[in-house]
CSV table of C-alpha atoms in Angstrom, one decimal:
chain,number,residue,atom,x,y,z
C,25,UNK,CA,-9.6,-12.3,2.1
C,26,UNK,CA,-6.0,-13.8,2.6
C,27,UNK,CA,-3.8,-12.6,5.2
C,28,UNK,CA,0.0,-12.6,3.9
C,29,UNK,CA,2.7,-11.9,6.3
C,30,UNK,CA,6.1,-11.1,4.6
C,31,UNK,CA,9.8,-11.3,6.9
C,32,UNK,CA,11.7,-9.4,7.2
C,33,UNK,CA,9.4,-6.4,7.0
C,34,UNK,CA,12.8,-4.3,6.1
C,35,UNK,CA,16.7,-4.7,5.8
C,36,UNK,CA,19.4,-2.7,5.2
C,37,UNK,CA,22.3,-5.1,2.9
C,38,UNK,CA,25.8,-4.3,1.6
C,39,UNK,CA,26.3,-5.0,-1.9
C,40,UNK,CA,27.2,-8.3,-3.1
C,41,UNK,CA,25.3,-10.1,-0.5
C,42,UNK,CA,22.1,-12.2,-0.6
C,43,UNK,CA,18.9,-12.1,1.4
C,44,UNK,CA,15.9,-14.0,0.9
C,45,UNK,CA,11.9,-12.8,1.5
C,46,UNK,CA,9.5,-15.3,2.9
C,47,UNK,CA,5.9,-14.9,2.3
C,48,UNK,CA,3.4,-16.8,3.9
C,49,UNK,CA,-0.2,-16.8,3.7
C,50,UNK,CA,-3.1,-18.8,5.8
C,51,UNK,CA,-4.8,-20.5,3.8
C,52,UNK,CA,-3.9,-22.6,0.5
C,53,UNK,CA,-3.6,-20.5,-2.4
C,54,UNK,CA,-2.9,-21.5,-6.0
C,55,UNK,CA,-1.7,-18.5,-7.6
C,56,UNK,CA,1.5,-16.3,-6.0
C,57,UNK,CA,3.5,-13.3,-7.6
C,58,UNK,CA,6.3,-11.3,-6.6
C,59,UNK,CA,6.5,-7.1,-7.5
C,60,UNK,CA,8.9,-5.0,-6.9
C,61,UNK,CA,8.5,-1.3,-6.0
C,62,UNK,CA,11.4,1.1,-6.7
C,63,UNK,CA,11.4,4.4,-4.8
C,64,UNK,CA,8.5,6.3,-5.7
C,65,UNK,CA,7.4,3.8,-9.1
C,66,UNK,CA,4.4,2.2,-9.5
C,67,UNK,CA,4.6,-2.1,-9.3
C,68,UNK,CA,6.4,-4.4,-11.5
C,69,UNK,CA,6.2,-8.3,-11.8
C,70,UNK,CA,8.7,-10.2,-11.4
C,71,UNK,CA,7.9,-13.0,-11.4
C,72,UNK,CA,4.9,-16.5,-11.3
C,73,UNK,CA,5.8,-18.5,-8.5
C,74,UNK,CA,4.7,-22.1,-9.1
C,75,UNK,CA,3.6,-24.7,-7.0
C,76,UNK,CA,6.1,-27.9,-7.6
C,77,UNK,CA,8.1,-26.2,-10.8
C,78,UNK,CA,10.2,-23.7,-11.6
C,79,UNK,CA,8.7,-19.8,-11.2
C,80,UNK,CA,7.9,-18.0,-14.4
C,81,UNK,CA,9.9,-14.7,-15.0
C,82,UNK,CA,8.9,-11.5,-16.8
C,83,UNK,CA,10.6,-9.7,-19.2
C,84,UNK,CA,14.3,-8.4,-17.8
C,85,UNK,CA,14.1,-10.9,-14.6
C,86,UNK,CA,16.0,-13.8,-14.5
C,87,UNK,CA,16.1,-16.9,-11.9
C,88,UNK,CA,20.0,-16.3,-11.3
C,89,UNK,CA,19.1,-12.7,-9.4
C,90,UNK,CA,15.9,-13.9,-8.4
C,91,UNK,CA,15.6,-17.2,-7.5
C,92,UNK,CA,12.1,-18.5,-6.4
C,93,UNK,CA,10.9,-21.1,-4.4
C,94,UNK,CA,7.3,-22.5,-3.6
C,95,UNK,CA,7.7,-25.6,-1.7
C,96,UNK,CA,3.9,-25.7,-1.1
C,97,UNK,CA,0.4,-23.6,-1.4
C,98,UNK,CA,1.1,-21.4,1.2
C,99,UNK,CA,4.6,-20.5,1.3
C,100,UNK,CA,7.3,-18.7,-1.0
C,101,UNK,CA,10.5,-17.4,-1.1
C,102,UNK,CA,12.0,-14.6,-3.2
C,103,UNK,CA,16.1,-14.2,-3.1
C,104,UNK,CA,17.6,-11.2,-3.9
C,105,UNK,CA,21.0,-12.5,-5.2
C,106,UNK,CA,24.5,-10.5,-5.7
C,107,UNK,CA,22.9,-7.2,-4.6
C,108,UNK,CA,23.7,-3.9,-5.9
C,109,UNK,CA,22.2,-0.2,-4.8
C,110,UNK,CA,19.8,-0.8,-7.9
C,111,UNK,CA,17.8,-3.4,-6.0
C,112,UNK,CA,16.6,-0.8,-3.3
C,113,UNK,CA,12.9,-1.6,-3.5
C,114,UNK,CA,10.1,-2.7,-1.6
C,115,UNK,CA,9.3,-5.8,-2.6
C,116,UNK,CA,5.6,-7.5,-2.2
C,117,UNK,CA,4.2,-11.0,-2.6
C,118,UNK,CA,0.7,-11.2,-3.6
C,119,UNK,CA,-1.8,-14.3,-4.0
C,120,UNK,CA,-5.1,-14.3,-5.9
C,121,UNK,CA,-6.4,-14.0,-9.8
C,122,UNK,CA,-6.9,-17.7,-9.7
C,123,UNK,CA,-10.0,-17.2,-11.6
C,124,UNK,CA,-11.8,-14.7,-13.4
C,125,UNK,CA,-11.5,-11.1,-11.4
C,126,UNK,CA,-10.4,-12.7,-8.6
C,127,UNK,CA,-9.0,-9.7,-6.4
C,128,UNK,CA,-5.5,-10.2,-5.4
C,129,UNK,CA,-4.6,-9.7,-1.8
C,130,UNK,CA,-0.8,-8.1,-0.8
C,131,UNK,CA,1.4,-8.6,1.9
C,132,UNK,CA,2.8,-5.2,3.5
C,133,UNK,CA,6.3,-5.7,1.9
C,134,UNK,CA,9.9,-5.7,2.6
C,135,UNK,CA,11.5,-2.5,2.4
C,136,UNK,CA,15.5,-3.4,1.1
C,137,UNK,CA,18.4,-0.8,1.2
C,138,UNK,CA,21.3,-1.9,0.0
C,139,UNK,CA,24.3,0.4,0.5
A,4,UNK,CA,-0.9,-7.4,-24.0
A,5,UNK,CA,-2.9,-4.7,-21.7
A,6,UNK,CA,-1.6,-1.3,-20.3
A,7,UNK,CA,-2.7,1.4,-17.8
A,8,UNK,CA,-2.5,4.8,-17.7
A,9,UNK,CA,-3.2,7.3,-14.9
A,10,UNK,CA,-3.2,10.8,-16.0
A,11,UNK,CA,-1.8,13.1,-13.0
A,12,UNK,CA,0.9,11.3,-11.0
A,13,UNK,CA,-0.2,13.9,-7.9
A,14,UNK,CA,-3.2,15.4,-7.3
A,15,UNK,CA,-4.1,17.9,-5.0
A,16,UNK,CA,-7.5,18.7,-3.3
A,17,UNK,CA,-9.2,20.9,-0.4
A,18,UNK,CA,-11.0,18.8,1.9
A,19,UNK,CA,-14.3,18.4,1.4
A,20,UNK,CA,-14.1,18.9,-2.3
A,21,UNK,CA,-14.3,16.3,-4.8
A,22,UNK,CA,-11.6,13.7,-5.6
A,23,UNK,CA,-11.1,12.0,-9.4
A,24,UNK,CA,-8.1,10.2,-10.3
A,25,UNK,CA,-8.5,9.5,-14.1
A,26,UNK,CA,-7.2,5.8,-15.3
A,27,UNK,CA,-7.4,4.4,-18.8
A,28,UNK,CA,-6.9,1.0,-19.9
A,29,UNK,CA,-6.0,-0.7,-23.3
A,30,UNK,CA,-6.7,-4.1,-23.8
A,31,UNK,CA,-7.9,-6.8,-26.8
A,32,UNK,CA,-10.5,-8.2,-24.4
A,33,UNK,CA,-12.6,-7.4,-21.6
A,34,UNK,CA,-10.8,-6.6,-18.7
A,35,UNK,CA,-10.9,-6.7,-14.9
A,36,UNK,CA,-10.3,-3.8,-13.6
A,37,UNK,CA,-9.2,-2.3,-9.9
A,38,UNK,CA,-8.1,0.4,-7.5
A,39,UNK,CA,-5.1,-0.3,-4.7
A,40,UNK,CA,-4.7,2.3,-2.3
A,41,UNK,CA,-0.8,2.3,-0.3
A,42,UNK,CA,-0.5,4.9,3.1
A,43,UNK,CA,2.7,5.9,3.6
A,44,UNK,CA,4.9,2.7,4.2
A,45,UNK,CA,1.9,0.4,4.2
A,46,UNK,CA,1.0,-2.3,1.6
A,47,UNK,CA,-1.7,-2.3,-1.1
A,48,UNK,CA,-5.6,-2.5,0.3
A,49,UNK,CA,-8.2,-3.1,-2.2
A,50,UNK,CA,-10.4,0.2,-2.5
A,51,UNK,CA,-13.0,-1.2,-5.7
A,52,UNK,CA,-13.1,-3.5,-8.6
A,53,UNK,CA,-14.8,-4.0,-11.9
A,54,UNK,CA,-15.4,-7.9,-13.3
A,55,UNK,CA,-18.3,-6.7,-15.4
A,56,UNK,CA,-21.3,-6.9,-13.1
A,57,UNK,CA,-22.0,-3.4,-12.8
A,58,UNK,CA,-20.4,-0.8,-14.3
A,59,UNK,CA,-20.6,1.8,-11.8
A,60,UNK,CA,-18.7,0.1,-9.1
A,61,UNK,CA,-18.6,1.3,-5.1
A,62,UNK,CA,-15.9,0.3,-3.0
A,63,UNK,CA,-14.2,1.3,0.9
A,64,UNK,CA,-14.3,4.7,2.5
A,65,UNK,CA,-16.9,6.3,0.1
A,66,UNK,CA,-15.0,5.8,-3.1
A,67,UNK,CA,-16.6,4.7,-6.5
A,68,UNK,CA,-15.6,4.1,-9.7
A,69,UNK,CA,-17.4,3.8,-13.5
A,70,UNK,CA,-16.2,1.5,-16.3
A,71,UNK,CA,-16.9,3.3,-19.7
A,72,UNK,CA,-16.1,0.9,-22.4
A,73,UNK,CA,-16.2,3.4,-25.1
A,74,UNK,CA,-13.7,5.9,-23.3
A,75,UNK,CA,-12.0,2.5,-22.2
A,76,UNK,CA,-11.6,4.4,-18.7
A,77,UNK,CA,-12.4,4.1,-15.1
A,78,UNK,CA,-11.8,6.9,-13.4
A,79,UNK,CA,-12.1,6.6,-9.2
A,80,UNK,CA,-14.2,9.7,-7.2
A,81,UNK,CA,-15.4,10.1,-4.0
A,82,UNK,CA,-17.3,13.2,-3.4
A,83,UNK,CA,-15.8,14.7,-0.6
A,84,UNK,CA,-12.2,14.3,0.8
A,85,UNK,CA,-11.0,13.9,4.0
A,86,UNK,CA,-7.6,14.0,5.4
A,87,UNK,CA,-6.9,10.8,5.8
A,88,UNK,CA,-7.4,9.7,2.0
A,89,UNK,CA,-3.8,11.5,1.4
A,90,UNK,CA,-2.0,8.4,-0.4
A,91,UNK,CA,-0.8,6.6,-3.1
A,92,UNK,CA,-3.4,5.2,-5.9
A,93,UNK,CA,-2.8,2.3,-8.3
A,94,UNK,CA,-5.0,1.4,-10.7
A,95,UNK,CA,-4.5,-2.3,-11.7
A,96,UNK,CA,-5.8,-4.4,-15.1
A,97,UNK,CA,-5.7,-8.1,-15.2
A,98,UNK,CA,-7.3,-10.7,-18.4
A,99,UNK,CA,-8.8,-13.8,-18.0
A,100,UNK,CA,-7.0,-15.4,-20.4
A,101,UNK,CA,-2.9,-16.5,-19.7
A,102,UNK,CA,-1.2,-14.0,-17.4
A,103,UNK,CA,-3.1,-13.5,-14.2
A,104,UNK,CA,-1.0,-11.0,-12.7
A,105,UNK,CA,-2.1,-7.4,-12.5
A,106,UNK,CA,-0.8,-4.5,-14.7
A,107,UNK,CA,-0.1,-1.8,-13.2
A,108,UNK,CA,-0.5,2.4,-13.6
A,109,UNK,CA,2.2,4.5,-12.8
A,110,UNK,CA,0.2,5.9,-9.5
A,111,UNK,CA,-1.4,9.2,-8.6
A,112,UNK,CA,0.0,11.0,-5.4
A,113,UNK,CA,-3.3,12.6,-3.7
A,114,UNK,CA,-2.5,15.2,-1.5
A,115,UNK,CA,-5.7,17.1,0.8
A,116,UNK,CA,-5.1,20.3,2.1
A,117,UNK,CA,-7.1,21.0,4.7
């Protein structure tokens, strides 16, 4: 299994501000997501990231609050742009599914408060 | 597209007595199928999954789990509770085909009383 570290493991932010999550993993991996967690909710996707092009969003994401990056198989970043109280969520990078039933391994999170 | 529902967001148990957390799936083709487990301010850990190999499925710290295709449910047991199962449950569904990412259930809070 994969062994995903995530920084900062937890951040306190005043609206308006930006801070970006770094995930790394040790070993080359071709398929990375970002979830979010909002107090006491299950997961949502927010997004695909992509190795060498631009992440793929879901539904009510966009790449101007979350900007993405994946410079390479084992790193990603997730920005958390212009932030409001709303984005207070734990927020998880994942790797895995890369084929069929592949089990997808998660980093412990990064636990934002933003006052 | 797939969905997940888990009937019961807690769930509350004696220990020693029998855990179920019920999960249903929908889904136009044969899906993949797991359970997460989250302790208190901890990440997701992998408890079982189901990629159609066997239906009844066994995974960590005594848990199990059995894919009925005509009730399109898996539903997670473990026969006796302990204490330290007290946590958050996710049940998860990904395809094979496009989206890889998992979809997933709301969660089920299980409490044990001792």
């Amino acid at each position: 299994s994969a062994v995903i570290s995530q920084k900062p493991s937890r951040d306190i932010c005043q609206r308006g501000t930006s801070l970006t999550i770094q995930c790394q993993v040790d070993s080359q991996v071709t398929m990375m997501f970002w979830y979010r967690q909002q107090p006491g909710q299950s997961l949502t996707l927010i997004a695909t990231a992509n190795q060498g092009s631009e992440a793929t969003y879901e539904s009510g994401f966009v790449i101007d609050k979350f900007p993405i990056s994946r410079p390479n198989l084992t790193f990603s970043t997730l920005t958390v742009s212009n932030m409001s109280p709303e984005d207070s969520s734990i927020y998880l990078c994942s790797v895995g599914g890369g084929s069929s039933g592949e089990t997808q391994y998660f980093g412990p999170g990064t636990r934002l408060l933003v006052l | 597209a797939q969905s997940v529902t888990q009937l019961g967001s807690h769930v509350s148990v004696s220990e020693g007595a029998l855990v179920l957390l019920r999960c249903n799936y929908s889904s136009s083709v044969p899906p993949y199928l797991f359970w997460y487990v989250q302790y208190p301010n901890q990440g997701l850990q992998l408890l079982l999954k189901y990629t159609s190999a066997a239906t009844l499925v066994k995974g960590i710290n005594g848990f199990e789990a059995e894919f009925k295709k005509s009730e399109t449910s898996f539903h997670l047991t473990k026969p006796s509770a302990h204490m330290s199962d007290a946590a958050e449950y996710f049940c998860a569904v990904s395809l094979d085909t496009g989206r890889r990412a998992l979809t997933f259930g709301s969660g089920t809070r299980l409490q044990v009383q001792p």
